[in-house]
XYZ file of N, CA and C in Angstrom:
831
model
N 52.564 -8.742 4.389
C 53.309 -7.058 4.134
C 54.036 -7.753 3.168
N 54.241 -7.282 1.828
C 55.095 -7.793 0.659
C 55.042 -6.778 -0.273
N 56.068 -6.360 -0.927
C 56.051 -5.594 -2.067
C 55.995 -6.498 -3.629
N 54.962 -6.305 -3.851
C 54.280 -6.957 -5.345
C 55.711 -6.808 -6.712
N 56.427 -5.786 -6.625
C 57.575 -5.401 -7.682
C 58.447 -6.732 -6.993
N 58.950 -6.627 -6.275
C 59.820 -7.753 -5.617
C 59.590 -8.834 -5.683
N 58.281 -9.198 -5.596
C 57.426 -10.712 -5.466
C 57.760 -11.208 -7.391
N 57.235 -9.895 -8.428
C 57.405 -10.524 -9.529
C 58.961 -10.951 -9.830
N 59.798 -10.244 -9.249
C 61.115 -10.522 -9.632
C 61.445 -12.182 -9.228
N 60.904 -12.744 -8.242
C 61.154 -13.829 -7.488
C 60.129 -14.610 -8.304
N 59.077 -14.368 -9.038
C 58.263 -15.391 -9.701
C 59.016 -15.563 -10.931
N 59.679 -14.830 -11.681
C 60.144 -14.783 -12.883
C 61.625 -16.181 -12.875
N 62.117 -15.502 -11.507
C 63.058 -16.877 -11.415
C 62.681 -18.306 -10.813
N 61.199 -18.529 -10.521
C 60.891 -19.752 -10.019
C 60.127 -20.241 -11.264
N 59.813 -19.479 -11.996
C 59.363 -19.815 -13.810
C 60.375 -20.570 -14.002
N 61.843 -19.681 -14.198
C 62.514 -20.134 -14.970
C 63.482 -21.504 -14.632
N 63.505 -21.538 -13.085
C 63.702 -23.022 -12.754
C 63.316 -24.030 -12.634
N 61.959 -23.931 -13.193
C 61.073 -25.316 -13.061
C 60.944 -25.662 -14.876
N 60.948 -24.588 -15.644
C 60.677 -24.811 -16.822
C 61.551 -25.161 -17.567
N 62.877 -24.240 -17.818
C 64.497 -24.587 -17.874
C 64.046 -24.376 -19.783
N 64.249 -25.013 -20.414
C 64.256 -24.698 -22.200
C 62.628 -24.489 -22.560
N 61.983 -25.574 -22.193
C 60.588 -25.587 -22.342
C 59.734 -26.623 -21.255
N 58.687 -26.614 -21.325
C 57.646 -27.544 -20.413
C 57.175 -28.650 -22.089
N 58.228 -29.375 -21.466
C 58.254 -30.543 -23.120
C 56.694 -31.292 -22.454
N 55.906 -31.253 -21.781
C 55.088 -32.369 -21.571
C 53.674 -31.315 -22.135
N 53.737 -30.430 -21.663
C 52.250 -29.260 -22.484
C 52.907 -29.011 -24.082
N 53.745 -28.854 -24.349
C 54.358 -28.234 -25.842
C 53.914 -29.668 -26.234
N 54.275 -30.873 -25.961
C 54.171 -31.960 -26.975
C 52.906 -32.645 -26.699
N 52.124 -32.312 -25.839
C 50.804 -33.138 -25.864
C 49.465 -32.218 -25.817
N 49.796 -31.042 -25.708
C 48.547 -29.867 -25.585
C 48.650 -28.877 -26.638
N 47.851 -28.739 -27.283
C 47.599 -27.860 -28.322
C 47.278 -26.496 -27.814
N 47.906 -25.646 -28.474
C 47.847 -23.899 -27.646
C 46.705 -22.981 -28.227
N 45.250 -24.044 -28.626
C 44.221 -23.386 -28.400
C 43.491 -23.787 -27.838
N 43.629 -25.281 -26.800
C 43.158 -26.063 -25.880
C 42.484 -25.025 -24.444
N 41.620 -25.138 -24.580
C 41.369 -24.587 -22.827
C 41.086 -26.001 -22.260
N 41.043 -25.009 -20.471
C 41.218 -25.590 -19.459
C 40.234 -24.974 -18.259
N 39.894 -25.753 -17.506
C 39.465 -24.982 -16.002
C 39.287 -25.659 -14.873
N 40.246 -25.055 -13.945
C 40.684 -26.211 -13.277
C 40.639 -25.262 -11.406
N 39.720 -26.023 -10.336
C 40.080 -25.418 -9.231
C 41.214 -25.560 -8.435
N 41.907 -24.787 -7.490
C 42.785 -25.280 -6.403
C 42.384 -25.292 -5.320
N 42.370 -26.581 -4.968
C 41.239 -27.065 -3.536
C 42.293 -28.040 -2.132
N 42.104 -27.065 -0.999
C 42.982 -27.450 -0.161
C 42.561 -29.021 0.300
N 42.825 -29.818 0.838
C 43.098 -30.983 0.871
C 42.777 -31.372 2.341
N 43.316 -30.173 3.321
C 43.184 -30.353 4.454
C 43.046 -28.993 5.411
N 42.410 -28.754 6.456
C 42.643 -27.716 7.362
C 43.619 -26.826 6.954
N 43.708 -25.497 6.984
C 44.757 -25.013 7.154
C 44.154 -23.514 6.950
N 45.569 -22.208 7.684
C 45.248 -20.945 7.436
C 46.091 -20.752 5.803
N 45.391 -20.010 5.394
C 45.487 -19.512 3.936
C 46.532 -18.450 3.942
N 47.740 -18.547 3.094
C 48.773 -17.614 2.460
C 49.695 -17.921 1.557
N 50.095 -16.609 0.456
C 50.484 -16.667 -0.315
C 49.234 -16.731 -1.782
N 47.998 -16.482 -1.667
C 46.945 -17.277 -2.719
C 47.137 -15.738 -3.230
N 47.400 -15.221 -3.545
C 48.027 -13.601 -4.540
C 48.981 -14.150 -4.996
N 50.203 -14.608 -4.531
C 51.240 -15.044 -5.361
C 51.263 -15.986 -6.477
N 50.572 -16.773 -5.868
C 49.899 -18.254 -6.256
C 49.325 -17.763 -7.265
N 48.510 -16.558 -7.752
C 47.310 -16.597 -8.813
C 48.601 -15.553 -9.797
N 49.460 -14.608 -9.187
C 50.488 -13.956 -9.958
C 51.176 -14.598 -10.442
N 51.677 -15.954 -10.161
C 52.414 -16.984 -11.209
C 51.636 -17.603 -12.855
N 50.706 -17.555 -11.953
C 49.568 -17.856 -13.314
C 49.427 -16.765 -14.123
N 49.242 -15.773 -13.823
C 49.240 -14.529 -14.831
C 50.496 -14.298 -15.546
N 51.674 -14.070 -14.739
C 52.871 -13.792 -15.027
C 53.464 -14.904 -16.628
N 52.934 -16.089 -16.332
C 53.034 -17.582 -17.523
C 51.986 -16.854 -18.373
N 50.975 -16.994 -17.767
C 49.598 -17.092 -19.051
C 48.825 -15.884 -18.855
N 49.485 -14.548 -19.700
C 48.100 -13.611 -18.886
C 46.546 -13.395 -19.605
N 46.283 -14.582 -20.535
C 45.284 -14.275 -20.777
C 44.171 -15.087 -20.140
N 44.726 -15.441 -19.153
C 44.037 -16.871 -17.804
C 42.757 -15.926 -17.636
N 41.878 -16.688 -17.045
C 40.605 -15.524 -15.916
C 40.804 -16.534 -14.427
N 41.306 -15.642 -13.614
C 41.654 -16.440 -12.355
C 40.825 -15.677 -11.250
N 39.796 -16.317 -10.751
C 39.158 -16.010 -9.788
C 39.557 -16.741 -8.142
N 40.012 -15.418 -7.511
C 40.544 -15.784 -6.313
C 39.451 -15.976 -5.464
N 38.963 -16.953 -4.702
C 38.075 -17.111 -3.604
C 38.128 -16.895 -2.323
N 39.524 -16.794 -1.865
C 40.134 -16.721 -0.409
C 40.994 -15.256 -0.492
N 41.068 -15.185 1.121
C 42.288 -14.267 1.184
C 43.091 -14.855 1.921
N 44.395 -14.272 2.288
C 45.341 -14.412 3.332
C 44.782 -14.494 3.951
N 45.301 -15.204 5.357
C 43.899 -15.137 6.400
C 43.568 -15.978 7.072
N 42.381 -16.536 5.524
C 41.746 -16.972 6.191
C 42.051 -18.622 6.682
N 41.088 -18.851 7.801
C 40.983 -20.441 7.674
C 40.181 -21.132 7.304
N 40.394 -22.386 6.395
C 39.651 -23.016 5.406
C 39.574 -24.952 5.551
N 38.769 -24.948 5.501
C 38.210 -26.493 5.847
C 38.836 -27.388 4.462
N 38.831 -28.642 4.755
C 38.990 -29.582 3.852
C 38.144 -29.423 2.496
N 38.526 -29.386 1.647
C 37.831 -29.111 0.441
C 37.326 -27.549 -0.370
N 37.603 -26.839 0.604
C 37.426 -25.402 0.310
C 38.068 -25.265 -0.895
N 37.388 -24.317 -2.219
C 37.928 -23.749 -3.491
C 39.156 -22.599 -3.159
N 40.247 -22.510 -3.275
C 40.634 -21.025 -3.097
C 41.109 -20.683 -4.480
N 41.006 -21.085 -5.488
C 40.712 -19.938 -7.029
C 40.587 -20.950 -7.656
N 39.893 -20.274 -8.767
C 39.494 -21.290 -10.028
C 40.625 -20.445 -11.252
N 41.378 -21.567 -12.196
C 41.910 -20.771 -12.984
C 41.004 -21.183 -14.591
N 40.482 -20.269 -15.405
C 40.434 -21.068 -16.971
C 41.160 -19.805 -18.186
N 41.363 -21.000 -18.869
C 41.747 -20.477 -20.203
C 42.885 -21.443 -20.954
N 43.749 -20.976 -21.708
C 44.726 -21.874 -22.166
C 45.431 -22.895 -21.338
N 45.404 -24.389 -21.782
C 45.396 -25.328 -21.134
C 46.997 -25.113 -20.865
N 47.714 -24.803 -21.942
C 49.405 -24.824 -21.636
C 49.893 -24.116 -20.370
N 49.102 -23.163 -20.659
C 49.413 -21.762 -19.249
C 49.596 -22.551 -18.323
N 48.100 -22.840 -17.670
C 47.468 -23.635 -16.430
C 48.976 -24.905 -16.104
N 48.670 -25.524 -16.952
C 49.744 -27.287 -16.629
C 51.366 -26.284 -16.273
N 51.550 -25.677 -17.338
C 53.328 -25.348 -17.177
C 53.318 -24.414 -15.823
N 52.475 -23.597 -15.187
C 53.024 -22.922 -14.193
C 52.065 -23.339 -12.926
N 51.685 -24.502 -12.944
C 50.946 -25.184 -12.012
C 51.636 -25.518 -10.750
N 52.475 -26.234 -10.841
C 53.741 -26.836 -9.751
C 54.114 -25.247 -9.278
N 54.435 -24.572 -10.020
C 55.067 -23.164 -9.301
C 54.125 -22.509 -8.198
N 52.713 -22.535 -9.136
C 52.033 -21.728 -7.845
C 51.690 -22.943 -6.591
N 51.538 -23.874 -6.598
C 51.291 -24.407 -5.812
C 52.305 -24.626 -4.866
N 53.668 -25.010 -5.017
C 54.439 -25.047 -4.592
C 54.610 -23.663 -3.753
N 54.304 -22.534 -3.611
C 54.617 -21.095 -3.212
C 53.372 -20.977 -2.306
N 52.314 -21.346 -2.548
C 50.961 -21.415 -1.661
C 51.319 -22.995 -0.479
N 51.425 -23.568 -1.042
C 51.712 -25.119 -0.003
C 52.663 -24.369 0.615
N 53.534 -23.587 0.455
C 54.722 -23.605 1.243
C 54.271 -22.509 2.695
N 53.947 -21.183 2.108
C 53.290 -20.259 2.932
C 52.396 -20.784 3.455
N 51.588 -21.412 2.948
C 50.184 -21.950 4.043
C 50.639 -22.660 5.136
N 51.703 -23.662 5.034
C 52.240 -24.378 6.024
C 52.924 -23.377 6.893
N 53.403 -22.516 6.490
C 54.362 -21.463 8.124
C 52.929 -20.914 8.498
N 51.941 -20.608 7.461
C 50.674 -20.054 8.457
C 49.785 -20.356 8.812
N 49.928 -21.892 9.002
C 48.987 -22.886 9.574
C 49.776 -23.266 10.748
N 50.851 -23.502 10.495
C 51.770 -23.839 11.850
C 52.034 -22.530 13.621
N 51.809 -21.396 12.415
C 51.851 -19.963 13.450
C 50.754 -19.963 14.147
N 49.899 -19.965 13.681
C 48.410 -20.006 14.122
C 48.247 -21.026 14.988
N 49.117 -22.515 15.052
C 48.550 -23.369 15.891
C 49.621 -23.027 17.127
N 50.958 -22.007 17.043
C 51.248 -21.386 18.145
C 50.875 -20.185 18.682
N 50.254 -19.484 18.453
C 49.558 -18.535 18.668
C 48.599 -18.658 19.061
N 47.822 -19.773 18.997
C 46.775 -20.347 20.438
C 47.115 -21.163 21.756
N 48.205 -21.517 21.028
C 48.680 -21.941 22.695
C 48.935 -20.847 23.630
N 49.282 -19.876 23.514
C 49.842 -18.512 23.859
C 48.014 -17.622 24.154
N 47.077 -17.903 23.246
C 46.312 -16.776 23.201
C 45.757 -16.441 24.753
N 45.736 -17.067 25.639
C 45.782 -16.817 26.986
C 46.268 -15.833 28.152
N 47.461 -15.635 27.165
C 48.573 -14.198 28.363
C 48.962 -13.294 27.180
N 49.231 -12.638 28.012
C 49.937 -10.950 27.218
C 50.757 -11.458 25.861
N 51.565 -12.475 25.836
C 52.915 -12.922 25.377
C 52.318 -12.947 23.842
N 53.219 -12.252 22.835
C 52.857 -12.515 21.053
C 54.205 -13.172 20.806
N 53.871 -13.621 19.861
C 54.496 -14.770 19.033
C 54.888 -14.004 17.650
N 57.001 -14.038 17.645
C 57.346 -13.619 16.530
C 58.553 -14.170 15.950
N 58.818 -14.235 14.694
C 59.512 -15.197 14.296
C 61.086 -14.529 14.243
N 61.878 -15.025 13.439
C 63.424 -14.961 13.145
C 64.059 -14.656 12.108
N 65.239 -14.711 11.782
C 65.627 -14.494 10.545
C 66.543 -16.086 10.062
N 65.864 -16.767 10.660
C 65.715 -18.216 10.372
C 64.608 -18.345 9.186
N 64.978 -18.190 7.887
C 64.404 -18.082 6.842
C 65.338 -19.156 5.939
N 64.154 -19.269 4.490
C 64.758 -19.622 3.292
C 65.859 -18.771 2.581
N 66.876 -18.645 1.972
C 67.279 -17.864 1.278
C 66.399 -17.616 0.246
N 66.528 -16.014 0.064
C 65.239 -15.655 -0.968
C 64.079 -15.781 -0.781
N 63.664 -16.174 0.156
C 62.182 -15.732 0.647
C 62.064 -15.367 1.737
N 62.741 -14.798 2.677
C 62.200 -14.051 3.528
C 61.411 -13.226 3.803
N 60.972 -12.293 2.798
C 59.594 -11.300 2.794
C 58.258 -12.535 2.982
N 58.386 -13.256 1.558
C 57.259 -14.103 1.630
C 57.145 -14.987 2.899
N 57.859 -15.614 3.530
C 57.812 -16.433 4.924
C 57.272 -15.388 5.752
N 57.708 -14.480 5.875
C 57.730 -13.313 7.352
C 56.115 -12.491 7.321
N 55.785 -12.818 5.594
C 54.739 -12.280 5.319
C 53.469 -13.506 6.093
N 53.915 -14.462 5.239
C 53.126 -15.836 6.073
C 52.755 -16.293 7.254
N 53.840 -15.497 8.552
C 53.563 -15.130 9.661
C 52.840 -14.638 9.943
N 52.797 -13.625 9.752
C 51.328 -12.435 9.513
C 50.299 -12.959 9.519
N 50.312 -13.827 8.564
C 48.748 -14.807 7.812
C 48.345 -15.261 9.260
N 49.539 -15.797 10.004
C 49.013 -16.836 10.841
C 48.768 -16.505 12.614
N 49.037 -14.825 12.421
C 48.629 -14.460 13.803
C 50.000 -13.887 13.959
N 51.098 -14.023 13.937
C 52.206 -13.614 14.476
C 52.904 -12.766 13.901
N 54.014 -12.601 15.014
C 54.248 -10.669 14.353
C 55.706 -11.152 13.472
N 56.424 -10.066 12.868
C 57.750 -10.049 12.540
C 58.788 -9.691 13.487
N 60.095 -9.955 13.963
C 61.018 -9.163 14.278
C 61.538 -8.765 13.070
N 63.137 -8.781 13.243
C 63.695 -8.033 12.459
C 63.544 -8.344 10.947
N 63.391 -7.694 10.139
C 63.066 -8.137 8.879
C 64.754 -8.189 8.133
N 65.604 -7.676 8.733
C 67.195 -8.151 8.418
C 68.050 -7.212 9.560
N 69.101 -7.586 9.136
C 70.488 -6.790 9.926
C 70.499 -5.276 10.148
N 69.969 -4.817 9.377
C 69.418 -2.983 9.184
C 68.266 -2.749 9.685
N 67.565 -3.579 10.020
C 66.419 -3.169 11.465
C 66.323 -2.954 12.646
N 67.707 -3.315 13.332
C 67.829 -2.733 14.467
C 69.171 -3.188 14.846
N 69.903 -3.332 16.597
C 70.597 -3.617 16.395
C 70.224 -4.641 18.034
N 71.275 -5.661 17.229
C 70.700 -7.515 18.224
C 72.292 -7.432 19.061
N 72.507 -7.048 19.806
C 73.686 -7.490 20.867
C 73.705 -8.812 21.133
N 74.710 -9.664 20.374
C 74.358 -11.031 21.126
C 76.014 -11.282 21.871
N 76.124 -12.564 22.668
C 77.305 -13.168 22.986
C 78.311 -13.047 22.783
N 78.875 -12.858 21.414
C 80.033 -12.462 20.839
C 80.353 -11.074 20.643
N 79.281 -10.612 20.382
C 79.253 -8.973 20.289
C 80.039 -8.437 22.272
N 79.363 -8.926 22.991
C 79.214 -8.417 24.067
C 81.226 -9.104 24.138
N 81.265 -10.316 24.122
C 82.566 -10.594 24.088
C 83.752 -9.528 23.752
N 83.655 -9.572 22.000
C 84.655 -8.791 21.423
C 84.687 -7.014 22.231
N 83.339 -6.530 22.928
C 83.171 -5.398 23.375
C 83.762 -5.212 24.502
N 83.755 -6.900 25.551
C 84.279 -6.490 27.012
C 82.950 -6.693 27.923
N 81.894 -6.699 27.199
C 80.793 -6.616 28.307
C 79.246 -5.974 27.745
N 78.523 -6.161 28.694
C 77.418 -5.620 27.938
C 77.208 -3.864 28.066
N 77.799 -3.558 29.241
C 77.525 -1.674 28.886
C 78.917 -1.077 27.761
N 79.581 -1.442 28.042
C 80.240 -1.259 26.734
C 79.687 -1.578 25.075
N 79.517 -2.486 25.097
C 79.004 -3.231 23.705
C 77.634 -1.910 23.354
N 76.676 -1.594 24.445
C 75.535 -1.085 24.199
C 76.107 0.818 24.200
N 76.878 1.112 24.532
C 77.713 2.603 24.872
C 77.963 2.610 23.176
N 79.026 1.597 22.584
C 79.194 1.480 21.329
C 78.140 1.926 20.386
N 77.645 0.934 20.625
C 76.394 1.511 19.432
C 75.111 2.277 19.945
N 75.521 3.057 21.187
C 74.555 4.114 20.947
C 75.008 5.216 20.534
N 76.618 5.375 20.142
C 77.020 6.450 19.451
C 76.772 6.787 18.344
N 76.546 5.521 17.621
C 76.646 5.618 15.828
C 74.812 5.058 15.333
N 73.982 4.935 16.618
C 72.480 4.222 16.205
C 72.343 5.198 15.263
N 71.623 4.850 14.469
C 70.720 5.544 13.552
C 69.337 6.325 14.446
N 68.809 7.599 14.725
C 67.730 8.030 15.545
C 66.494 6.900 15.497
N 65.881 6.505 16.683
C 64.825 5.826 16.770
C 65.034 3.940 16.439
N 66.032 3.899 15.978
C 66.249 2.516 15.866
C 66.551 1.752 17.366
N 66.169 0.465 17.923
C 65.917 0.466 18.994
C 67.423 -0.491 19.049
N 68.037 -1.415 20.433
C 68.422 -2.149 21.066
C 68.096 -2.943 21.571
N 68.756 -3.905 21.125
C 68.275 -5.480 21.995
C 69.304 -6.140 22.434
N 69.361 -6.389 23.844
C 70.912 -7.174 24.556
C 69.946 -8.822 24.447
N 70.815 -9.643 24.220
C 70.703 -11.141 24.381
C 71.374 -11.421 25.969
N 70.501 -12.210 26.850
C 71.187 -12.244 27.888
C 70.509 -14.168 28.432
N 71.888 -14.814 29.048
C 71.471 -15.910 29.833
C 71.203 -16.033 30.728
N 71.352 -14.833 31.366
C 71.541 -14.893 33.110
C 71.328 -14.013 33.292
N 70.969 -13.946 34.825
C 69.742 -13.123 35.492
C 70.643 -11.535 35.903
N 71.912 -12.149 36.069
C 73.073 -10.658 36.873
C 73.181 -9.791 35.398
N 73.153 -10.868 34.274
C 73.157 -9.978 32.467
C 71.832 -8.955 32.340
N 70.624 -9.554 32.779
C 69.306 -9.236 32.434
C 69.394 -7.423 33.009
N 70.323 -7.409 34.787
C 70.172 -6.344 35.399
C 71.335 -5.388 34.500
N 72.297 -6.127 33.708
C 73.648 -5.023 33.194
C 72.765 -4.458 31.975
N 72.173 -5.556 31.303
C 71.436 -4.738 29.934
C 70.493 -3.645 30.486
N 69.551 -3.556 31.486
C 68.554 -2.655 31.925
C 69.608 -1.465 32.041
N 70.679 -1.989 32.947
C 71.157 -0.002 33.695
C 71.675 0.094 32.429
N 72.294 -0.286 31.630
C 73.166 -0.115 30.689
C 72.536 0.784 29.274
N 70.714 0.594 29.383
C 69.898 1.338 28.733
C 69.277 0.199 27.135
N 69.012 -0.423 27.156
C 68.809 -1.693 26.081
C 67.556 -1.025 26.156
N 66.513 -0.825 25.010
C 65.520 -1.175 24.587
C 64.783 -2.203 24.593
N 65.235 -3.110 24.713
C 64.916 -4.739 24.572
C 65.721 -5.605 25.657
N 65.011 -6.886 26.073
C 66.213 -7.876 26.352
C 65.751 -8.776 26.082
N 66.598 -9.816 25.578
C 66.094 -11.422 25.196
C 66.377 -12.316 26.009
N 65.811 -13.216 26.619
C 66.133 -13.670 27.807
C 66.227 -15.392 26.668
N 67.540 -15.488 26.490
C 67.986 -16.436 25.686
C 67.683 -18.075 26.610
N 67.412 -18.720 26.524
C 67.446 -20.075 26.838
C 67.663 -20.583 28.201
N 66.451 -19.935 28.862
C 66.097 -19.308 30.823
C 65.174 -20.404 30.464
N 65.425 -20.496 31.979
C 64.245 -21.676 32.658
C 63.451 -21.042 32.576
N 62.056 -21.624 32.841
C 60.993 -20.606 33.233
C 61.044 -19.821 34.553
N 62.013 -20.737 35.409
C 61.895 -19.763 36.805
C 62.583 -18.560 36.610
N 63.739 -18.809 35.979
C 64.653 -17.775 35.632
C 63.495 -16.590 34.624
N 63.040 -17.088 33.823
C 62.482 -15.866 33.159
C 61.389 -15.193 34.132
N 60.276 -16.033 34.892
C 59.736 -15.399 35.631
C 60.341 -14.373 36.570
N 61.613 -14.728 37.265
C 62.637 -13.938 37.644
C 62.695 -12.282 37.077
N 62.861 -12.950 36.114
C 63.614 -11.716 35.218
C 62.411 -10.738 34.379
N 61.028 -11.281 34.732
C 59.749 -10.340 34.502
C 59.764 -9.846 35.649
N 59.922 -10.257 37.106
C 60.005 -9.844 38.257
C 60.926 -8.146 38.276
N 62.205 -8.371 38.002
C 63.205 -7.791 37.995
C 62.844 -6.445 37.063
N 62.560 -7.108 36.180
C 62.418 -5.782 34.870
C 61.243 -5.104 34.910
N 60.200 -5.533 35.665
C 58.875 -5.126 36.430
C 58.507 -3.850 35.173
N 58.081 -4.033 34.300
C 57.470 -3.128 32.782
C 58.236 -2.357 31.981
N 59.610 -1.972 32.742
C 60.272 -1.321 32.121
C 60.686 -0.951 30.649
N 60.960 -2.562 30.483
C 61.324 -2.585 28.854
C 60.800 -3.826 28.759
N 60.693 -4.111 27.301
C 59.627 -5.438 26.773
C 60.723 -6.167 26.865
N 59.982 -7.536 27.135
C 61.109 -9.088 27.570
C 61.052 -9.788 26.349
N 61.756 -10.733 25.550
C 61.341 -11.687 24.533
C 62.235 -12.895 25.335
N 61.249 -13.558 25.041
C 61.960 -15.304 25.104
C 62.461 -15.872 23.731
N 63.570 -16.818 23.785
C 64.252 -17.233 22.660
C 64.699 -18.288 23.105
N 64.937 -19.730 22.051
C 65.790 -20.351 22.722
C 64.957 -22.158 23.150
N 64.831 -22.650 21.981
C 63.984 -24.176 22.384
C 62.857 -23.894 22.542
N 62.397 -23.418 21.709
C 60.825 -23.201 22.024
C 59.998 -23.659 20.912
N 59.443 -24.423 21.553
C 58.569 -25.614 20.656
C 56.907 -25.788 20.629
N 56.409 -26.254 20.612
C 54.614 -25.912 20.742
C 54.364 -26.717 22.105
N 55.422 -28.076 22.280
C 54.683 -28.251 24.108
C 55.732 -27.612 24.876
N 56.555 -26.396 24.803
C 57.066 -25.547 25.826
C 56.329 -24.047 25.670
N 56.317 -24.091 24.777
C 55.466 -22.550 24.417
C 54.593 -21.867 25.219
N 53.551 -22.692 25.695
C 52.345 -22.153 26.879
C 52.981 -21.906 28.250
N 54.077 -22.736 28.648
C 54.766 -23.007 29.930
C 55.327 -21.187 30.084
N 56.162 -20.875 28.961
C 57.163 -19.413 28.773
C 56.255 -18.204 28.500
N 55.250 -18.599 27.996
C 54.238 -17.271 28.230
C 53.913 -17.362 29.785
N 53.283 -17.848 30.097
C 52.576 -18.011 31.201
C 53.613 -17.159 32.259
N 55.322 -17.131 31.701
C 55.895 -16.358 33.269
C 55.806 -15.130 33.157
N 55.497 -14.311 31.700
C 55.018 -13.209 31.652
C 55.566 -12.174 30.730
N 56.487 -12.585 29.927
C 57.129 -12.285 29.002
C 56.345 -11.202 28.002
N 56.954 -10.411 27.079
C 56.128 -9.642 26.255
C 55.933 -10.413 24.587
N 57.211 -10.939 24.096
C 57.188 -11.668 22.889
C 57.838 -13.141 23.289
N 57.701 -13.857 22.072
C 58.282 -15.482 22.259
C 58.578 -15.384 20.928
N 60.230 -15.799 20.519
C 60.441 -15.686 19.132
C 60.752 -17.462 19.132
N 60.512 -17.962 17.949
C 60.855 -19.641 17.333
C 60.944 -19.453 16.000
N 62.430 -19.912 15.521
C 62.467 -20.458 14.152
C 61.566 -21.683 13.729
N 60.753 -22.569 14.428
C 60.007 -23.357 14.320
C 58.924 -23.098 13.575
N 58.414 -22.241 13.307
C 57.135 -21.832 12.397
C 57.562 -21.165 10.746
N 58.852 -20.969 10.816
C 59.517 -20.897 9.738
C 60.696 -22.471 8.666
N 60.962 -22.679 10.024
C 62.059 -23.706 9.714
C 61.219 -25.476 9.881
N 60.476 -25.133 9.953
C 59.612 -27.113 10.168
C 58.524 -26.882 10.261
N 57.772 -26.191 9.893
C 56.308 -26.469 9.443
C 55.943 -27.428 8.043
N 54.845 -28.043 8.859
C 54.566 -29.205 8.444
C 53.953 -29.000 6.776
N 54.355 -29.823 6.156
C 53.557 -29.647 4.223
C 52.002 -29.139 4.511
N 51.269 -28.432 3.861
C 50.569 -28.705 3.751
C 50.086 -29.349 2.334
N 48.535 -30.069 2.521
C 48.157 -30.607 0.926
C 47.780 -29.675 -0.167
N 47.476 -29.287 -1.000
C 46.998 -28.474 -2.058
C 47.128 -28.853 -3.577
N 45.889 -28.674 -3.548
C 46.185 -29.514 -5.144
C 45.011 -28.973 -6.440
N 45.769 -29.024 -7.227
C 44.574 -28.317 -8.389
C 44.012 -29.600 -9.270
N 42.863 -28.924 -9.309
C 41.752 -30.200 -10.324
C 41.189 -29.971 -11.284
N 40.539 -30.336 -12.094
C 39.308 -30.333 -12.976
C 38.497 -29.689 -12.476
N 38.252 -28.733 -12.826
C 36.741 -27.982 -12.325
C 35.818 -28.099 -12.916
């Protein structure tokens, strides 16, 4: 989920960064009327994300290009799969190549890593969600990539909900007064989530009227107890120290959501290339 108008603004920034004054290589070596025909290939198995954005990069720089996108975001493809073909003025293809590849590689890396995490908890009711730990300027497309891999989005920004964390609680003098303050000014239908790192805080947050409770860096034993304590009255989110090797046990405690920054901050790069068709 992303807005094409906002993405168009990003594309202009990306191309400006890479091109600078001009593409010296393309301008000096390739004649304006020379044509090229290239295919974007997956060089490893992956979950695709950002393919239409990559196509938009090519179209933005050279509108005359004929582009055939052969997959869609969320598709799982194998090594050797053709993601798109690009045909037309060779200068336009080669100047836009790196920017287009960079974005689809980055987004597909996030989608692919997200899918790995989702697979680890598919036998439970828990759903994987992302965080606000994203690359500045790229949050919209990184969060879209998470959904391509089967994850869900947490808050898109600070204006999407109230998250009462330890520092807020310290300033307000406790969970109950913190929640009470938020409720007096909160827009209608906006949820309040409270971060808890101890079981007694879970009881406090529940009594104060929190809509969601985050179990922050708790042991699996404490999370299991928190699930029993809350008994489905509000959703529980597990967070903190979530890794591929720990997420299965955390999901099996019975929590509703598990959030991790690993899917956006530490996704291994995927290999995608543009080769002559």
